Tab-separated table of C-alpha atoms in Angstrom:
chain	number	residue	atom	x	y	z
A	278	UNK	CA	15.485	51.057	-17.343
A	279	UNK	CA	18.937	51.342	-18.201
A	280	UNK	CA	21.062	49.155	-19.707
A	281	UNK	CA	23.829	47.301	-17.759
A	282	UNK	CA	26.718	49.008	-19.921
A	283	UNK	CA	24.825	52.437	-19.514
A	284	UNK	CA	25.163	51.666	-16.002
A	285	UNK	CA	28.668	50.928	-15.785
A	286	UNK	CA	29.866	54.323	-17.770
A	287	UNK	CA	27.505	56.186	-15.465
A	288	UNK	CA	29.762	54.612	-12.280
A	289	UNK	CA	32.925	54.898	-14.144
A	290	UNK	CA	32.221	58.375	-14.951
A	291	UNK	CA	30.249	60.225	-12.366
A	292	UNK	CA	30.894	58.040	-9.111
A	293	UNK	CA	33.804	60.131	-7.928
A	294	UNK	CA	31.842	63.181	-8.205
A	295	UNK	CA	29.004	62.092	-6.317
A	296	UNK	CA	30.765	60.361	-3.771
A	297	UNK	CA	32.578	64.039	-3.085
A	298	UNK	CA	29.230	66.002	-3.220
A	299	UNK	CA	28.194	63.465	-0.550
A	300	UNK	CA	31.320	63.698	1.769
A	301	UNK	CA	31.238	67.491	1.777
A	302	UNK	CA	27.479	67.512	2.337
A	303	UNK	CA	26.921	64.294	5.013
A	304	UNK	CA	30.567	64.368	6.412
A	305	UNK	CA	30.481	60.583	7.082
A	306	UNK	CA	31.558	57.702	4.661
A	307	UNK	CA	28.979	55.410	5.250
A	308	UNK	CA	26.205	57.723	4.601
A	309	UNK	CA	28.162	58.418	1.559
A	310	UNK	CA	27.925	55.439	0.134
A	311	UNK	CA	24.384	54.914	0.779
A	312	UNK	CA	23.377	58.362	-0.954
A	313	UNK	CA	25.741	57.186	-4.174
A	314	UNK	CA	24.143	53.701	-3.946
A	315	UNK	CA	20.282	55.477	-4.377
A	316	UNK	CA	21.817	58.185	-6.865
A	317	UNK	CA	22.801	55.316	-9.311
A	318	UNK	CA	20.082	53.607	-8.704
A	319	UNK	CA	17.678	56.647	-9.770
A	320	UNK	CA	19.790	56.552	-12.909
A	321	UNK	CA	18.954	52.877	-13.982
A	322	UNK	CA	15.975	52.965	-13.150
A	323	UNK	CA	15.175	56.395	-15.004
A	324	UNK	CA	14.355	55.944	-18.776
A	325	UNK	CA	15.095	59.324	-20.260
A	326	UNK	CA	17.311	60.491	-22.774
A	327	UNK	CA	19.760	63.172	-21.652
A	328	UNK	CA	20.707	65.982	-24.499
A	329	UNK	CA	24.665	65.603	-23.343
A	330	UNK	CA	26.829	64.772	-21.346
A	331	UNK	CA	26.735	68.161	-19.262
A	332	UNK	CA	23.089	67.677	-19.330
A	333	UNK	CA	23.606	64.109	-17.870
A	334	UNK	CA	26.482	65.641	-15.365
A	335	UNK	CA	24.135	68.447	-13.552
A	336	UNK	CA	21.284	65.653	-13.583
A	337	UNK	CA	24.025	63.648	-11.426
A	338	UNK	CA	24.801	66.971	-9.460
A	339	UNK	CA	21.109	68.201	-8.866
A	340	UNK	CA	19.976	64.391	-7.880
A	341	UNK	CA	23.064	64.094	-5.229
A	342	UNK	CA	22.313	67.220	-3.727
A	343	UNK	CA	18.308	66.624	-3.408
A	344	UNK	CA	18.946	62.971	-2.015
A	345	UNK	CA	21.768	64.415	0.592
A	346	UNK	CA	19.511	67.103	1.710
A	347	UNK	CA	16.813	64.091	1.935
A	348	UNK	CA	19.361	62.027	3.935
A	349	UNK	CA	19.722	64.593	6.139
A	350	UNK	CA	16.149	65.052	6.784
A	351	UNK	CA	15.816	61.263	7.476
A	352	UNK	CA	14.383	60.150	10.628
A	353	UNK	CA	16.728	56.885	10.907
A	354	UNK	CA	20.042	58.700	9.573
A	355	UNK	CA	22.486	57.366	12.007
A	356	UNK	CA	24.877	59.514	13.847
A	357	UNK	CA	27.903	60.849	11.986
A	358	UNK	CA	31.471	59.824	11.694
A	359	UNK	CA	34.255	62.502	13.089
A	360	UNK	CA	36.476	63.631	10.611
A	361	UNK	CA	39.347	62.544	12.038
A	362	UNK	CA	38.251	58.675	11.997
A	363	UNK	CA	37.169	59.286	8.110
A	364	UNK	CA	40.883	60.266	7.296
A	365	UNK	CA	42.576	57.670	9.307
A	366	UNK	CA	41.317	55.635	6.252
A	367	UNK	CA	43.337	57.912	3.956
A	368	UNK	CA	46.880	57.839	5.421
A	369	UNK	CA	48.491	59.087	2.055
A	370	UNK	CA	46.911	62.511	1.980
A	371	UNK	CA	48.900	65.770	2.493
A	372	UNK	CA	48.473	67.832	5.835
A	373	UNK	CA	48.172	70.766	3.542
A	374	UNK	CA	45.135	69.308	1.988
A	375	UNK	CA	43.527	68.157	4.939
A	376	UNK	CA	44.226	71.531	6.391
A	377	UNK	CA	42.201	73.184	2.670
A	378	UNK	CA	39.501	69.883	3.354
A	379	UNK	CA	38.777	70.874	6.764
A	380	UNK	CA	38.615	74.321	6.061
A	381	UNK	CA	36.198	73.797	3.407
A	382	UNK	CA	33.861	71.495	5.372
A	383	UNK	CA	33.641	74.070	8.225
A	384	UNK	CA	31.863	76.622	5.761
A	385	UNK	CA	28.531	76.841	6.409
A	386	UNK	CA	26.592	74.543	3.392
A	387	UNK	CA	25.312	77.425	0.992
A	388	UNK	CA	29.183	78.855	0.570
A	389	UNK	CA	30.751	75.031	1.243
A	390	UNK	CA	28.282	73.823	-1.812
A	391	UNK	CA	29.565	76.694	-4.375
A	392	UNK	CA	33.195	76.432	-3.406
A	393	UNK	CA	33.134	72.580	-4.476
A	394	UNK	CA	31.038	73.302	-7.617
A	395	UNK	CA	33.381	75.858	-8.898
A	396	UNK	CA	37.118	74.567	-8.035
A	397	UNK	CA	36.583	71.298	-7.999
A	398	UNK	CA	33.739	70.230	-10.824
A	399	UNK	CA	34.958	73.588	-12.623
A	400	UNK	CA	31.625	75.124	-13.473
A	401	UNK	CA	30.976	78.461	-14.203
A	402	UNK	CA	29.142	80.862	-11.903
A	403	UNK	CA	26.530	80.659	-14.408
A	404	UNK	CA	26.208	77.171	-14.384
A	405	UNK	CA	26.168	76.710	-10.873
A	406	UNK	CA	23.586	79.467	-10.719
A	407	UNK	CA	21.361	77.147	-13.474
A	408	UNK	CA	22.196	74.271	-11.341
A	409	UNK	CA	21.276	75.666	-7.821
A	410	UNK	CA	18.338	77.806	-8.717
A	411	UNK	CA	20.031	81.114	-8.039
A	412	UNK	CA	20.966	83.929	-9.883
A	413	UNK	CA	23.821	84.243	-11.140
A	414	UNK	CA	25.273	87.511	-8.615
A	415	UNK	CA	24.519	85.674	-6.042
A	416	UNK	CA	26.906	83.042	-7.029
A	417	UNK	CA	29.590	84.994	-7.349
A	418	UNK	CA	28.693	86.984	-3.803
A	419	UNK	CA	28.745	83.692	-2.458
A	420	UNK	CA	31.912	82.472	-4.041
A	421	UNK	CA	33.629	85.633	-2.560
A	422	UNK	CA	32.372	85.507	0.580
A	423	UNK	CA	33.342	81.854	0.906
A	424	UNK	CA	36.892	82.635	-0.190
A	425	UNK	CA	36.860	85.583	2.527
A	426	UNK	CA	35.826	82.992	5.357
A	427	UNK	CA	38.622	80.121	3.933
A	428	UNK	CA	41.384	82.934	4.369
A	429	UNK	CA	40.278	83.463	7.321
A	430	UNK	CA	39.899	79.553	8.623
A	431	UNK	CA	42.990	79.027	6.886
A	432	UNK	CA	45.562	82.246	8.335
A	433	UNK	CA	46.412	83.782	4.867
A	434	UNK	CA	46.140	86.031	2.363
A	435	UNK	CA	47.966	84.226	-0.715
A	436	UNK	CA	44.243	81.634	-1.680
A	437	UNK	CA	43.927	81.436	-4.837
A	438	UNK	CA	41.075	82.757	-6.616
C-alpha cells in the first residue's frame, strides 16, 4: 500500500488526465468521477515499483481505459448525462472548443481514443500502439482516418495535423 504522500503526487499529477480519458470514454461527469475514484484507489492499494514516470503514466492510462470499458459493461451503470447539461457547468469555455469537444466525442471510440492519446497526452504513434495493444500502422491509419471524419464533423479543410 501506498503511502499517503505517494498518493497525493499521484492525484496532483495524473488526476486531470484520467478524469479526461473518463469524460471522452463515459460522456457523463458523475461516472467520471467514480471511474477516477477506483483508478486511484488501484494505485494505493497496488505495491509495485514503477521503472518511471512514463512507466507510471501508461499504468494510469491502461488502468482508466480497462475500468471505463468495465463501467460500461456494468449492470447498475446509471443512465448518462447529455452533453449539453455537462457544459452548462463550464460556462467559461470557448464555442470553438466545444464545437472541436463535440466533434471529438462523436467519433466512434477506437478513432475518439487515439485522437485524445496523441494531441492531447502527446504520445507517439508508437507509444500509443505499446499502450493499446496495436501495431503501430494501425495507429497511424487510425489517427488519419479520425482526422478525415473531424474535418468532416467539423466543415473544413484547415485541422491541424
Amino acid at each position: 500500500m501506498r503511502s499517503e504522500q505517494e498518493a497525493k503526487r499521484a492525484i496532483d499529477l495524473y488526476s486531470d488526465m484520467i478524469r479526461r480519458i473518463c469524460l471522452l470514454h463515459l460522456k457523463n461527469h458523475a461516472d467520471t468521477e467514480d471511474v477516477l475514484q477506483e483508478v486511484l484507489l488501484k494505485y494505493v492499494l497496488r505495491s509495485d515499483v514503477f521503472e518511471n514516470t512514463e512507466h507510471e503514466k501508461a499504468w494510469f492510462i491502461r488502468v482508466t481505459l480497462n475500468s471505463c470499458k468495465d463501467y460500461l459493461k456494468s449492470l447498475f451503470r446509471h443512465q448518462t448525462v447529455p452533453l449539453d447539461l455537462l457544459l452548462e457547468e463550464r460556462p467559461n469555455i470557448s464555442p470553438e472548443y466545444l464545437d472541436v469537444l463535440e466533434a471529438v466525442l462523436s467519433l466512434q471510440k477506437n478513432y475518439r481514443v487515439v485522437i485524445y492519446l496523441h494531441y492531447y497526452e502527446g504520445y507517439t504513434a508508437k507509444e500509443i500502439g505499446k499502450l493499446l495493444n496495436k501495431k503501430e500502422n494501425t495507429i497511424y491509419s487510425l489517427l488519419s482516418r479520425g482526422r478525415e471524419q473531424l474535418k468532416q464533423i467539423l466543415g473544413g479543410d484547415n485541422i491541424e495535423k
